[in-house]
Amino acid sequence: MAYGVTRTTLDGMTHIPPPAEELRLLDAELWHLDARRAQLLTRRAWLVAALHHAPPPAPVAPPRPEAPAPRVQNVLLLLGGILLTIAAMVFTLVSWGHLGIAGRAVVLGAVTLAALAAPVPLLKRGLRSTAESVAGLGLALTVLDAYALHEVALAEVDGTGYTAVASAVLAVLWAAYGLLPATAALRLPFPAALAPAQLPLLLWSVAADAGPHGITAALLLTAAFDTAVALRAPAASVRIAAAVGAYGTGAWGVMAAGWLSLTASGASAAARAAALLLLAATIGLVAAWRSEGEKRALGLAVTAGLLTVAALGGAVRPALAEAWTVPVHLACGIALLAAVRAGRLPEAVRGGLVWASGTVQALAVLWALPVLVVTLLGPAGWSGHTWTGAPPDARAAVTVDTPWPPHAATVPLVLVAVAAVLVLAVRDTAWRPRALAGAVGLAWATVLTLAPVLELPYAVGLSVAGLTTAGALAVAAYALRAPSEHRLTHLTALVLASATSLSLACLSLATQTATLTVLSALTALFAAASWRSRLAPVTAPAALAYAAALACATGAAAGRPASHTALLVLAVPAVAALLAARLGGSSATVPVEVAGAAAGLLAMALALTDPPLLALVLALCAVITAGTAVRPDRHALGYAATALFVLAAWVRLAAWDVGTPEAYTLPVTVPALLVGALRRRRDPRASSWTAYGPGLAATLLPSLVAAWGDAHWTRPLLLGVAALLVTLLGARHHLQAPLLLGGWVLALDALHELAPYLVQVTDALPRWVPPALAGLLLLALGATYEQRLRDVRRVREVLGKMN
């Protein structure tokens, strides 16, 4: 209670309800509490029931350790062994001088014996990982013992020879340590014994100064030892270690033997290198034969086959010319197939040798590829030396701008040999179509490269290329009559025929006579081949293309300008249009039409320098296109024909120096309006903007622009009359496009004519009159705004009812 406030005053300020009112308030509060309590009890009952019927929560898995206990143990043991080994090396190499000879032997020997003996009790107690670590330390200490023995007692002995003997002894001792009954449970000694076993033969050959061949033989013999261990050892760890050693030493040995074979300058050196390669091949073949994995056996067999080919080919290489190196190796590769057929070999080994033979053949074809590329693409260089004279021979003809590859005398022999293998050796139904297609390609390449390789006369080279093209077309035609598996051969022959014909056409550019003769022959050849409907989609366009080229060559030979030659070229699109009409729905129709269109474009390009002739060419192209548009399925070409006619007219007018725009626009407007009228007749619901809008705009708009810049009265008057007629016709027939276009052009034309008078009137009036008139206009528009809106709506409705 605050001081200075009487109780009487507080009682007067506090509102205490009457007893009846207070009782009513208490009853209401109790009722609300009872209702809330009932609601909470209901919710509690539902939650209890839900908990009873719900599945028990899944136990939360404890977090998985990133490093399991065994792995941690192995890492710790490995690090401990490494540290102890490093400490022993430091003791042996650095701190050796602090002890006498007896002390040195006692300390190092005692530590070694203790480390080698410690695994026995550890194994009995079940501490295998610890035993392995300590055993590894003991084996490492034996290496230090060998080093210490050499430094103390055998310092005068050659280091390389001593290391060879020491590594052999260590390999034997480590293997023997693993065979002891007390340490037989250790897994480390046998894989570890393979490490020093890699050195004895190699170091002995170095110590004995055996030369490159002896060192390579030592590497390969070491690989053979590792291979035998990998194939015979029962423990997986030993097999893995031996395989690593075999692959390592074998790879070095193979690379050394290959280098020796490649650099051999005499028969003796080549024979020794070949013997080393055959040794490596024998190791790989035995490993493939005894290997359990199919993929591993396949890879080893492939390697063995390739090494055999390299050995046999390298043995005779010094006695042969450079050009025969690849054929000899190819012969050895083909001989592998005979060995596969003759011997009883496992399936994986047979497959590996077949793949090795295929690899040799592929490499031989790859070696011959530059000659084929030069023969096929080299004649393109004649495009810059057209009709400069015949070259002395076929090789000079294909090397006009490119060098001839060296040692290419045996390329045709290589190609034909591989083609024969594909035909005779591949009998599998899945690979047979591909093999036949490849054989066709190789036979084509053989014939095509024969003339340049043999340096036959230029005319003979042309004849050979022409016969090759004809032969490829014949093969393509024959393959169509064969079973379906020869479809790939058909496509291959067709592509080869096209490529050869292009090369032949370029090759004939050396002389005028050759060009005309070859182009005529190619046109006739591909035209004759087009009688076969399955060949026509390719041969018919090719015949048209060569006919166009023949037309150009004929014009050039006659000394005519290029623009005159364009008229001769137009014969090709005409023939194409007739041929396409005859073919109908054939698959060759579209290619023929495309070839004809391309010839037409060529004719236009040739006539560009002569506008009158260009107009004639365009008109003739329009006639041809219009004739094509008569066909039911080519009606859309009517637009192109119209455009060509209009363009021809424009070019003719430009050649006559005509500057009146109506002369250019009316030839567009009249056909466009006729087409629009025909469309409206067929489809009365067609919009007048679509039917008549383009045609009317083509003349009215350019004429309006010209009239605004014309100081005379003739054009504006004629334009106004024409626009008035168009407007009246649009109003008469209820057409939007003529009414609006004609009305706007008429209004703008009238404005142009009244503009000078308006300017004079404006100059004559006082300066206050234009603002006053503008104000009166705005007042009138504001006073009659609603009436104007109704008028606009009425006009819009009237225009909307028009078409």
PDB file of C-alpha atoms in Angstrom, residues 122-298:
ATOM      1  CA  LEU A 122      55.156 -65.114 -31.738  1.00  0.00           C
ATOM      2  CA  LEU A 123      53.482 -67.627 -33.998  1.00  0.00           C
ATOM      3  CA  LYS A 124      52.892 -69.977 -31.071  1.00  0.00           C
ATOM      4  CA  ARG A 125      51.117 -67.159 -29.230  1.00  0.00           C
ATOM      5  CA  GLY A 126      48.946 -66.402 -32.284  1.00  0.00           C
ATOM      6  CA  LEU A 127      50.616 -63.042 -33.023  1.00  0.00           C
ATOM      7  CA  ARG A 128      50.964 -63.697 -36.704  1.00  0.00           C
ATOM      8  CA  SER A 129      51.066 -60.090 -37.913  1.00  0.00           C
ATOM      9  CA  THR A 130      53.774 -59.243 -35.433  1.00  0.00           C
ATOM     10  CA  ALA A 131      55.695 -62.322 -36.495  1.00  0.00           C
ATOM     11  CA  GLU A 132      55.482 -61.286 -40.161  1.00  0.00           C
ATOM     12  CA  SER A 133      56.812 -57.830 -39.294  1.00  0.00           C
ATOM     13  CA  VAL A 134      59.716 -59.142 -37.278  1.00  0.00           C
ATOM     14  CA  ALA A 135      60.525 -61.726 -39.977  1.00  0.00           C
ATOM     15  CA  GLY A 136      60.653 -58.936 -42.548  1.00  0.00           C
ATOM     16  CA  LEU A 137      63.104 -57.092 -40.305  1.00  0.00           C
ATOM     17  CA  GLY A 138      65.258 -60.199 -40.052  1.00  0.00           C
ATOM     18  CA  LEU A 139      65.290 -60.700 -43.810  1.00  0.00           C
ATOM     19  CA  ALA A 140      66.301 -57.077 -44.308  1.00  0.00           C
ATOM     20  CA  LEU A 141      69.106 -57.532 -41.809  1.00  0.00           C
ATOM     21  CA  THR A 142      70.508 -60.403 -43.876  1.00  0.00           C
ATOM     22  CA  VAL A 143      71.036 -57.925 -46.691  1.00  0.00           C
ATOM     23  CA  LEU A 144      73.042 -55.761 -44.299  1.00  0.00           C
ATOM     24  CA  ASP A 145      74.971 -58.833 -43.216  1.00  0.00           C
ATOM     25  CA  ALA A 146      75.912 -59.486 -46.847  1.00  0.00           C
ATOM     26  CA  TYR A 147      77.001 -55.887 -47.262  1.00  0.00           C
ATOM     27  CA  ALA A 148      79.016 -56.034 -44.039  1.00  0.00           C
ATOM     28  CA  LEU A 149      80.700 -59.261 -45.144  1.00  0.00           C
ATOM     29  CA  HIS A 150      81.835 -57.651 -48.370  1.00  0.00           C
ATOM     30  CA  GLU A 151      83.125 -54.520 -46.655  1.00  0.00           C
ATOM     31  CA  VAL A 152      85.033 -56.391 -43.957  1.00  0.00           C
ATOM     32  CA  ALA A 153      86.297 -59.626 -45.459  1.00  0.00           C
ATOM     33  CA  LEU A 154      85.772 -59.466 -49.245  1.00  0.00           C
ATOM     34  CA  ALA A 155      86.502 -55.865 -50.120  1.00  0.00           C
ATOM     35  CA  GLU A 156      88.833 -56.885 -52.954  1.00  0.00           C
ATOM     36  CA  VAL A 157      86.094 -58.909 -54.724  1.00  0.00           C
ATOM     37  CA  ASP A 158      84.287 -57.259 -57.655  1.00  0.00           C
ATOM     38  CA  GLY A 159      81.122 -55.578 -56.399  1.00  0.00           C
ATOM     39  CA  THR A 160      78.877 -56.585 -59.281  1.00  0.00           C
ATOM     40  CA  GLY A 161      79.834 -60.265 -59.169  1.00  0.00           C
ATOM     41  CA  TYR A 162      79.590 -60.320 -55.373  1.00  0.00           C
ATOM     42  CA  THR A 163      76.131 -58.733 -55.529  1.00  0.00           C
ATOM     43  CA  ALA A 164      75.025 -61.372 -58.032  1.00  0.00           C
ATOM     44  CA  VAL A 165      76.207 -64.216 -55.784  1.00  0.00           C
ATOM     45  CA  ALA A 166      74.851 -62.551 -52.656  1.00  0.00           C
ATOM     46  CA  SER A 167      71.419 -62.010 -54.211  1.00  0.00           C
ATOM     47  CA  ALA A 168      71.280 -65.659 -55.291  1.00  0.00           C
ATOM     48  CA  VAL A 169      72.312 -66.833 -51.806  1.00  0.00           C
ATOM     49  CA  LEU A 170      69.823 -64.519 -50.151  1.00  0.00           C
ATOM     50  CA  ALA A 171      67.024 -65.763 -52.428  1.00  0.00           C
ATOM     51  CA  VAL A 172      67.843 -69.371 -51.490  1.00  0.00           C
ATOM     52  CA  LEU A 173      68.177 -68.596 -47.773  1.00  0.00           C
ATOM     53  CA  TRP A 174      64.903 -66.663 -47.632  1.00  0.00           C
ATOM     54  CA  ALA A 175      63.071 -69.471 -49.426  1.00  0.00           C
ATOM     55  CA  ALA A 176      64.667 -72.025 -47.083  1.00  0.00           C
ATOM     56  CA  TYR A 177      63.653 -69.902 -44.090  1.00  0.00           C
ATOM     57  CA  GLY A 178      60.064 -70.089 -45.292  1.00  0.00           C
ATOM     58  CA  LEU A 179      60.302 -73.894 -45.595  1.00  0.00           C
ATOM     59  CA  LEU A 180      61.360 -74.465 -41.995  1.00  0.00           C
ATOM     60  CA  PRO A 181      58.620 -76.214 -39.954  1.00  0.00           C
ATOM     61  CA  ALA A 182      58.671 -73.542 -37.276  1.00  0.00           C
ATOM     62  CA  THR A 183      58.271 -70.676 -39.784  1.00  0.00           C
ATOM     63  CA  ALA A 184      56.172 -72.412 -42.434  1.00  0.00           C
ATOM     64  CA  ALA A 185      53.133 -70.374 -41.374  1.00  0.00           C
ATOM     65  CA  LEU A 186      54.828 -67.122 -42.443  1.00  0.00           C
ATOM     66  CA  ARG A 187      53.645 -65.701 -45.782  1.00  0.00           C
ATOM     67  CA  LEU A 188      56.431 -63.170 -46.292  1.00  0.00           C
ATOM     68  CA  PRO A 189      59.587 -65.236 -46.999  1.00  0.00           C
ATOM     69  CA  PHE A 190      58.565 -66.748 -50.353  1.00  0.00           C
ATOM     70  CA  PRO A 191      57.347 -63.518 -52.049  1.00  0.00           C
ATOM     71  CA  ALA A 192      60.346 -61.715 -50.550  1.00  0.00           C
ATOM     72  CA  ALA A 193      62.722 -64.334 -51.948  1.00  0.00           C
ATOM     73  CA  LEU A 194      61.573 -63.443 -55.457  1.00  0.00           C
ATOM     74  CA  ALA A 195      62.978 -59.901 -55.098  1.00  0.00           C
ATOM     75  CA  PRO A 196      66.688 -60.864 -54.903  1.00  0.00           C
ATOM     76  CA  ALA A 197      66.025 -63.651 -57.404  1.00  0.00           C
ATOM     77  CA  GLN A 198      65.584 -61.003 -60.126  1.00  0.00           C
ATOM     78  CA  LEU A 199      69.227 -59.918 -59.890  1.00  0.00           C
ATOM     79  CA  PRO A 200      71.656 -62.877 -60.196  1.00  0.00           C
ATOM     80  CA  LEU A 201      71.443 -63.537 -63.936  1.00  0.00           C
ATOM     81  CA  LEU A 202      71.364 -59.861 -64.843  1.00  0.00           C
ATOM     82  CA  LEU A 203      74.298 -58.966 -62.617  1.00  0.00           C
ATOM     83  CA  TRP A 204      76.312 -62.020 -63.662  1.00  0.00           C
ATOM     84  CA  SER A 205      75.868 -61.011 -67.333  1.00  0.00           C
ATOM     85  CA  VAL A 206      77.006 -57.485 -66.504  1.00  0.00           C
ATOM     86  CA  ALA A 207      79.953 -58.747 -64.482  1.00  0.00           C
ATOM     87  CA  ALA A 208      80.955 -61.135 -67.247  1.00  0.00           C
ATOM     88  CA  ASP A 209      80.685 -58.323 -69.850  1.00  0.00           C
ATOM     89  CA  ALA A 210      78.221 -60.395 -71.895  1.00  0.00           C
ATOM     90  CA  GLY A 211      77.197 -57.492 -74.091  1.00  0.00           C
ATOM     91  CA  PRO A 212      73.690 -56.306 -75.007  1.00  0.00           C
ATOM     92  CA  HIS A 213      72.605 -59.728 -76.264  1.00  0.00           C
ATOM     93  CA  GLY A 214      73.786 -61.494 -73.096  1.00  0.00           C
ATOM     94  CA  ILE A 215      72.120 -58.936 -70.795  1.00  0.00           C
ATOM     95  CA  THR A 216      68.876 -59.228 -72.768  1.00  0.00           C
ATOM     96  CA  ALA A 217      69.050 -63.011 -72.548  1.00  0.00           C
ATOM     97  CA  ALA A 218      69.531 -62.743 -68.793  1.00  0.00           C
ATOM     98  CA  LEU A 219      66.439 -60.553 -68.505  1.00  0.00           C
ATOM     99  CA  LEU A 220      64.371 -62.981 -70.553  1.00  0.00           C
ATOM    100  CA  LEU A 221      65.599 -66.024 -68.598  1.00  0.00           C
ATOM    101  CA  THR A 222      64.715 -64.246 -65.372  1.00  0.00           C
ATOM    102  CA  ALA A 223      61.264 -63.592 -66.816  1.00  0.00           C
ATOM    103  CA  ALA A 224      60.997 -67.287 -67.706  1.00  0.00           C
ATOM    104  CA  PHE A 225      61.852 -68.220 -64.099  1.00  0.00           C
ATOM    105  CA  ASP A 226      59.240 -65.790 -62.779  1.00  0.00           C
ATOM    106  CA  THR A 227      56.685 -67.170 -65.230  1.00  0.00           C
ATOM    107  CA  ALA A 228      57.318 -70.716 -64.061  1.00  0.00           C
ATOM    108  CA  VAL A 229      56.903 -69.653 -60.440  1.00  0.00           C
ATOM    109  CA  ALA A 230      53.704 -67.741 -61.256  1.00  0.00           C
ATOM    110  CA  LEU A 231      52.253 -70.788 -62.987  1.00  0.00           C
ATOM    111  CA  ARG A 232      53.302 -73.373 -60.376  1.00  0.00           C
ATOM    112  CA  ALA A 233      53.242 -71.631 -56.983  1.00  0.00           C
ATOM    113  CA  PRO A 234      50.237 -72.575 -54.813  1.00  0.00           C
ATOM    114  CA  ALA A 235      50.172 -69.360 -52.742  1.00  0.00           C
ATOM    115  CA  ALA A 236      48.386 -66.361 -54.278  1.00  0.00           C
ATOM    116  CA  SER A 237      50.920 -63.883 -52.830  1.00  0.00           C
ATOM    117  CA  VAL A 238      53.789 -65.768 -54.483  1.00  0.00           C
ATOM    118  CA  ARG A 239      51.956 -65.892 -57.820  1.00  0.00           C
ATOM    119  CA  ILE A 240      51.287 -62.163 -57.727  1.00  0.00           C
ATOM    120  CA  ALA A 241      54.890 -61.328 -56.882  1.00  0.00           C
ATOM    121  CA  ALA A 242      56.180 -63.654 -59.590  1.00  0.00           C
ATOM    122  CA  ALA A 243      53.779 -62.204 -62.153  1.00  0.00           C
ATOM    123  CA  VAL A 244      54.952 -58.684 -61.360  1.00  0.00           C
ATOM    124  CA  GLY A 245      58.554 -59.774 -61.796  1.00  0.00           C
ATOM    125  CA  ALA A 246      57.754 -61.631 -65.033  1.00  0.00           C
ATOM    126  CA  TYR A 247      55.994 -58.682 -66.585  1.00  0.00           C
ATOM    127  CA  GLY A 248      58.698 -56.263 -65.487  1.00  0.00           C
ATOM    128  CA  THR A 249      61.775 -58.178 -66.588  1.00  0.00           C
ATOM    129  CA  GLY A 250      59.958 -59.536 -69.643  1.00  0.00           C
ATOM    130  CA  ALA A 251      58.983 -56.043 -70.804  1.00  0.00           C
ATOM    131  CA  TRP A 252      62.563 -54.792 -70.466  1.00  0.00           C
ATOM    132  CA  GLY A 253      63.864 -57.864 -72.235  1.00  0.00           C
ATOM    133  CA  VAL A 254      61.384 -57.567 -75.101  1.00  0.00           C
ATOM    134  CA  MET A 255      62.156 -53.886 -75.607  1.00  0.00           C
ATOM    135  CA  ALA A 256      65.898 -54.601 -75.591  1.00  0.00           C
ATOM    136  CA  ALA A 257      65.511 -57.489 -78.047  1.00  0.00           C
ATOM    137  CA  GLY A 258      63.334 -55.377 -80.337  1.00  0.00           C
ATOM    138  CA  TRP A 259      65.892 -52.595 -80.341  1.00  0.00           C
ATOM    139  CA  LEU A 260      68.671 -55.053 -81.110  1.00  0.00           C
ATOM    140  CA  SER A 261      66.643 -56.473 -84.001  1.00  0.00           C
ATOM    141  CA  LEU A 262      65.833 -53.029 -85.338  1.00  0.00           C
ATOM    142  CA  THR A 263      69.451 -51.848 -85.240  1.00  0.00           C
ATOM    143  CA  ALA A 264      71.027 -55.107 -86.417  1.00  0.00           C
ATOM    144  CA  SER A 265      73.293 -54.392 -89.374  1.00  0.00           C
ATOM    145  CA  GLY A 266      74.380 -57.911 -90.198  1.00  0.00           C
ATOM    146  CA  ALA A 267      72.944 -61.395 -90.462  1.00  0.00           C
ATOM    147  CA  SER A 268      74.630 -62.598 -87.254  1.00  0.00           C
ATOM    148  CA  ALA A 269      73.323 -59.746 -85.109  1.00  0.00           C
ATOM    149  CA  ALA A 270      69.869 -60.118 -86.636  1.00  0.00           C
ATOM    150  CA  ALA A 271      69.848 -63.859 -85.957  1.00  0.00           C
ATOM    151  CA  ARG A 272      70.819 -63.383 -82.294  1.00  0.00           C
ATOM    152  CA  ALA A 273      68.158 -60.713 -81.844  1.00  0.00           C
ATOM    153  CA  ALA A 274      65.627 -63.001 -83.526  1.00  0.00           C
ATOM    154  CA  ALA A 275      66.563 -65.806 -81.127  1.00  0.00           C
ATOM    155  CA  LEU A 276      65.926 -63.501 -78.177  1.00  0.00           C
ATOM    156  CA  LEU A 277      62.533 -62.483 -79.586  1.00  0.00           C
ATOM    157  CA  LEU A 278      61.640 -66.130 -80.148  1.00  0.00           C
ATOM    158  CA  LEU A 279      62.610 -66.874 -76.544  1.00  0.00           C
ATOM    159  CA  ALA A 280      60.264 -64.123 -75.378  1.00  0.00           C
ATOM    160  CA  ALA A 281      57.536 -65.445 -77.683  1.00  0.00           C
ATOM    161  CA  THR A 282      57.979 -68.952 -76.294  1.00  0.00           C
ATOM    162  CA  ILE A 283      57.659 -67.677 -72.736  1.00  0.00           C
ATOM    163  CA  GLY A 284      54.473 -65.796 -73.637  1.00  0.00           C
ATOM    164  CA  LEU A 285      53.008 -68.768 -75.512  1.00  0.00           C
ATOM    165  CA  VAL A 286      53.676 -71.177 -72.637  1.00  0.00           C
ATOM    166  CA  ALA A 287      52.205 -68.719 -70.179  1.00  0.00           C
ATOM    167  CA  ALA A 288      49.115 -68.326 -72.379  1.00  0.00           C
ATOM    168  CA  TRP A 289      48.766 -72.099 -72.696  1.00  0.00           C
ATOM    169  CA  ARG A 290      48.973 -72.658 -68.942  1.00  0.00           C
ATOM    170  CA  SER A 291      47.075 -69.556 -67.869  1.00  0.00           C
ATOM    171  CA  GLU A 292      43.636 -70.005 -66.347  1.00  0.00           C
ATOM    172  CA  GLY A 293      42.078 -66.632 -67.193  1.00  0.00           C
ATOM    173  CA  GLU A 294      40.740 -66.351 -70.759  1.00  0.00           C
ATOM    174  CA  LYS A 295      41.492 -62.648 -71.136  1.00  0.00           C
ATOM    175  CA  ARG A 296      44.994 -63.085 -69.732  1.00  0.00           C
ATOM    176  CA  ALA A 297      45.642 -66.003 -72.062  1.00  0.00           C
ATOM    177  CA  LEU A 298      44.342 -64.029 -75.038  1.00  0.00           C
TER     178      LEU A 298
END
